[in-house]
Tab-separated table of C-alpha atoms in Angstrom:
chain	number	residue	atom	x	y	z
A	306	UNK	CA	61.766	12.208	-113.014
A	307	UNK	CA	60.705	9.469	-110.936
A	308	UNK	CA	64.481	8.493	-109.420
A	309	UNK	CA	63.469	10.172	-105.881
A	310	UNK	CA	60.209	9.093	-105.331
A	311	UNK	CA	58.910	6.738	-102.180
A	312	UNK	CA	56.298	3.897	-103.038
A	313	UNK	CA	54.188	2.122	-100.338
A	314	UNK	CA	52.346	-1.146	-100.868
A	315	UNK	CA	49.180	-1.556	-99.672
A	316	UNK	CA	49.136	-4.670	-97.694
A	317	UNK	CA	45.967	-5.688	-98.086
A	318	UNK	CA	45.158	-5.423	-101.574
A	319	UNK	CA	49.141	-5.557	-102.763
A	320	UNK	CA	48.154	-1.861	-104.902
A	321	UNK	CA	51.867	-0.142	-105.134
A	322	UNK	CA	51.316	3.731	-105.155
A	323	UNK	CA	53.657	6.504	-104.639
A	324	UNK	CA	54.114	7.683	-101.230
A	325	UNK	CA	56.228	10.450	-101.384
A	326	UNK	CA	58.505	12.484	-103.562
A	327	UNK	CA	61.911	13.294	-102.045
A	328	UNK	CA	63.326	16.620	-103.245
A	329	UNK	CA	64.359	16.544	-106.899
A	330	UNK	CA	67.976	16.969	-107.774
A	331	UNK	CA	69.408	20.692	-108.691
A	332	UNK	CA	70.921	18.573	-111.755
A	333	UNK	CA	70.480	15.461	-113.602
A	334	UNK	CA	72.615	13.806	-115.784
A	335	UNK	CA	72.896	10.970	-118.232
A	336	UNK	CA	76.141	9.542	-116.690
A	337	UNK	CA	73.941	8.550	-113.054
A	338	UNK	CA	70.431	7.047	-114.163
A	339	UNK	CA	70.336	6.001	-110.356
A	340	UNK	CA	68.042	7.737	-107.727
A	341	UNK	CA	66.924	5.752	-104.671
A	342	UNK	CA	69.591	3.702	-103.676
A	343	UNK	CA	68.613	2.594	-99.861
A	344	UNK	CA	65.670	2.712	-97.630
A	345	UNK	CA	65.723	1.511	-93.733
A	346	UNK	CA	62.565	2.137	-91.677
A	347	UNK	CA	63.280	2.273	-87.838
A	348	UNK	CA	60.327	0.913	-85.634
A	349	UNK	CA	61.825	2.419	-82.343
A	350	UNK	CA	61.997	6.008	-83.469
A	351	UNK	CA	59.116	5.722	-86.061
A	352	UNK	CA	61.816	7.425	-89.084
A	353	UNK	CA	62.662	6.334	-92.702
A	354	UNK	CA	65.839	6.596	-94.096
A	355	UNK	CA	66.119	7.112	-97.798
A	356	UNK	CA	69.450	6.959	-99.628
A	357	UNK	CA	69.534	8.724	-102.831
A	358	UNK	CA	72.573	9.639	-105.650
A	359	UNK	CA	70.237	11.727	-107.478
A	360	UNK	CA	72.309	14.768	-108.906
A	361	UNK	CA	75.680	12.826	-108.353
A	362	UNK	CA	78.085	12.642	-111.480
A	363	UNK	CA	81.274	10.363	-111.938
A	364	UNK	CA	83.564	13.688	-110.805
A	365	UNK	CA	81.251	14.903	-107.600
A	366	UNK	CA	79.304	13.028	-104.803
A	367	UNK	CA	75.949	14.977	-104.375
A	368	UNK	CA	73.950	12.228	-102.513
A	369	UNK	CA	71.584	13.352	-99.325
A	370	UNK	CA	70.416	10.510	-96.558
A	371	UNK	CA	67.138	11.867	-95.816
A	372	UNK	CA	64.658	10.934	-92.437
A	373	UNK	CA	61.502	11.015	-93.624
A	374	UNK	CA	57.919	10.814	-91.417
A	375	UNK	CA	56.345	7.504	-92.495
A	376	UNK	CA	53.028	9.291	-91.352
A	377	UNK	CA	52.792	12.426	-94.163
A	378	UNK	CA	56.293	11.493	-96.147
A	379	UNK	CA	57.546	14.671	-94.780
A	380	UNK	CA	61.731	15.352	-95.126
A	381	UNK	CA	62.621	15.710	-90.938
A	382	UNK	CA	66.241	15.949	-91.525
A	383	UNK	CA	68.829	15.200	-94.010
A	384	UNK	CA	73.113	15.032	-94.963
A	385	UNK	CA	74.284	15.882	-98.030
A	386	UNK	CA	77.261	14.705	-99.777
A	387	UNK	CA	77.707	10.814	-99.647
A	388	UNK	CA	76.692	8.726	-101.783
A	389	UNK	CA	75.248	5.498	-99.888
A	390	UNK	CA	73.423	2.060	-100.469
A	391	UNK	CA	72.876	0.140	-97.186
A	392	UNK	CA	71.482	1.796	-94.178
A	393	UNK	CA	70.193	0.451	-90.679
A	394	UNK	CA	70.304	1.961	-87.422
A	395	UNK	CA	71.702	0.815	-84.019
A	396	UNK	CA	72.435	1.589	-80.489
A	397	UNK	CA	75.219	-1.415	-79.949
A	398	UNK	CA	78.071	1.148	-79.016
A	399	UNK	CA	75.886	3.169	-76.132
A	400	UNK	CA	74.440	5.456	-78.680
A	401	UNK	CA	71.869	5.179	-81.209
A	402	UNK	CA	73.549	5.732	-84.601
A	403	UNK	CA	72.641	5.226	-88.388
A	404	UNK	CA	75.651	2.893	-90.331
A	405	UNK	CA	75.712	3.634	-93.740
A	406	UNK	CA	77.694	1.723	-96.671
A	407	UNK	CA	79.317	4.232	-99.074
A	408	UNK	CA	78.302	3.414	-103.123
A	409	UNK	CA	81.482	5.082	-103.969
A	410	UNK	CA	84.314	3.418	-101.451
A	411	UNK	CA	84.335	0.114	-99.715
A	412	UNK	CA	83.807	2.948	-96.052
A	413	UNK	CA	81.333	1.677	-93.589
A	414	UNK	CA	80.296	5.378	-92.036
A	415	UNK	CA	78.113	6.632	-89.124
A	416	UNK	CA	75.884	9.375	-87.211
A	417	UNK	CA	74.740	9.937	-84.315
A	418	UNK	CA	71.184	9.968	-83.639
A	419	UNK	CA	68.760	11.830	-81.609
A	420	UNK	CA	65.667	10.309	-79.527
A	421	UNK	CA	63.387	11.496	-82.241
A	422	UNK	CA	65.257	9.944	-84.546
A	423	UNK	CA	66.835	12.826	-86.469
A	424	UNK	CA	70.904	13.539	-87.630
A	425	UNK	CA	72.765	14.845	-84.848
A	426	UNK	CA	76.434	15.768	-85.896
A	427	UNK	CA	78.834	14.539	-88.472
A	428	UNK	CA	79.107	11.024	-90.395
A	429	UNK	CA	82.698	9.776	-89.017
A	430	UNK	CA	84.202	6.607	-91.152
A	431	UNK	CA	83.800	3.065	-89.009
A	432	UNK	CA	85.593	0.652	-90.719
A	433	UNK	CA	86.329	-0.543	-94.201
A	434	UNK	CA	85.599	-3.728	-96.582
A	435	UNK	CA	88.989	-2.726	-98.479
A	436	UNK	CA	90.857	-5.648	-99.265
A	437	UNK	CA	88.202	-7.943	-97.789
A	438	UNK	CA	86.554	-10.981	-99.223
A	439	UNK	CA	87.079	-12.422	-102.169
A	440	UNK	CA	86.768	-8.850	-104.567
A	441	UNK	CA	88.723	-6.386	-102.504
A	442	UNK	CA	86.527	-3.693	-103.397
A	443	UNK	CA	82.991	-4.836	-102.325
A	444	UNK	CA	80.275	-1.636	-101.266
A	445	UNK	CA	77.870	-2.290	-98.752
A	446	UNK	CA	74.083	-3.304	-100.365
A	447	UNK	CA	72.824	-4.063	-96.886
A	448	UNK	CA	73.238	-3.324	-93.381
A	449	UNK	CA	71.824	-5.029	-90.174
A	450	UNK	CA	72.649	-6.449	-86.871
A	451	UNK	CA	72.202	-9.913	-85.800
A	452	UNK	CA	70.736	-11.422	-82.367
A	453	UNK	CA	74.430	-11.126	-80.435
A	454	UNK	CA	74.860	-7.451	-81.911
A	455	UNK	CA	77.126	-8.488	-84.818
A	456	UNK	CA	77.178	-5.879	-87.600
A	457	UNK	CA	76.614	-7.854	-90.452
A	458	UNK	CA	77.342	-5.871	-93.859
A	459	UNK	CA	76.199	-7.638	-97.419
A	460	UNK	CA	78.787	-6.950	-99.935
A	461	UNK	CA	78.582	-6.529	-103.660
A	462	UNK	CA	80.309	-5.110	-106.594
A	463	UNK	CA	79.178	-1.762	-107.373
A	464	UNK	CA	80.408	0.355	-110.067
A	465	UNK	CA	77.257	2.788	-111.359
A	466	UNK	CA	76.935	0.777	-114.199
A	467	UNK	CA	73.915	-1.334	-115.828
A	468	UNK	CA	75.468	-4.038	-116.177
A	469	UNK	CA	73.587	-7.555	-114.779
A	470	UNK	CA	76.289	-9.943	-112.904
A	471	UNK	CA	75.514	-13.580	-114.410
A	472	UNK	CA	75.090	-14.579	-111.068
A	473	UNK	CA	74.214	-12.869	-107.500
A	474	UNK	CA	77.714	-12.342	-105.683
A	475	UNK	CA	77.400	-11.127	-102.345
A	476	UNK	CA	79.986	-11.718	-99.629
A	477	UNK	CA	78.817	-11.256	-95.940
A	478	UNK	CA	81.558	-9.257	-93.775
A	479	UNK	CA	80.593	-9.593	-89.798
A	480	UNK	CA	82.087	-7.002	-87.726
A	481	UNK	CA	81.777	-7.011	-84.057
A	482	UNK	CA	82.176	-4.283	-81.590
A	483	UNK	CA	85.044	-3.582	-79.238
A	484	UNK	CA	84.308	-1.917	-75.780
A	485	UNK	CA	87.462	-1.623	-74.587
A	486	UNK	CA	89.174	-0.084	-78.158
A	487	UNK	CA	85.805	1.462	-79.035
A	488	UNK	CA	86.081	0.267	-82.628
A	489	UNK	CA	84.517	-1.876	-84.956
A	490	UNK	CA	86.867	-5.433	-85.092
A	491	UNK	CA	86.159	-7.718	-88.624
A	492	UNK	CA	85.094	-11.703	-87.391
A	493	UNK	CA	86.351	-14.188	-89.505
């Protein structure tokens, strides 16, 4: 009951509480105990992103990105349909977009976003981690950019499963961005 629900820390006395509670799914299942998968709060445009797979199954991919009002914990705007871990949002390529990792495929996606911070078209497919690093099939856990602009995606086997890796394996991928080609280049 609990998979979609936002908790905030109070910083000065460390108290966790819940903040908000994202929509529930239409449908949950025993096959995805997985809810929030991905959060990403953008200082510039004052937004949080949550990433949930709520309502997703092994057959269909019912996961929403939602922006969400840090002041009331309001939904502003939301996709539907992709499943996704690692968020973070940029303006590196001349607009202000939100990358997302895909739990499901090795796909680095993005939109386009607004001033105020909401969706504004379609996801389109950036680049992939396929057949990168030393797994081949690594999903993006985290999302940022570095000081030069760098995308830098952590990778790590995902497979909707509970199973604990002995030890933390996560592969860094650093992509860099092309002006002339307008596309995302992998850096060795």
């Amino acid at each position: 009951e609990k998979q979609n629900t936002i908790y905030k820390v109070e910083g000065t006395t460390g108290e966790m509480k819940p903040f908000t509670d994202l929509p529930k799914a239409d449908s949950t299942t025993a096959e995805n105990v997985y809810g929030l998968l991905g959060l990403y709060y953008d200082c510039h445009a004052k937004k949080l992103y949550a990433a949930s797979v709520a309502g997703s199954t092994r057959d269909k991919e019912n996961g929403i990105v939602y922006v969400v009002d840090p002041a009331d914990g309001k939904v502003k705007d939301k996709i539907t349909g992709h499943d996704v871990m690692g968020l973070c949002a940029g303006g590196i390529t001349g607009e202000k977009r939100l990358y997302f990792g895909s739990s499901r495929s090795s796909d680095i996606f993005s939109v386009e976003l607004t001033k105020n911070g909401n969706f504004s078209g379609s996801p389109r497919k950036e680049f992939s981690l396929d057949m990168l690093g030393p797994r081949g099939d690594d999903k993006a856990r985290r999302i940022r950019f570095d000081k030069n602009g760098d995308l830098l995606i952590f990778g790590v086997e995902f497979n909707y499963n509970l199973t604990a890796p002995t030890e933390k394996q996560e592969t860094i991928y650093r992509f860099r961005y092309n002006e002339e080609d307008k596309k995302w280049n992998f850096v060795q």
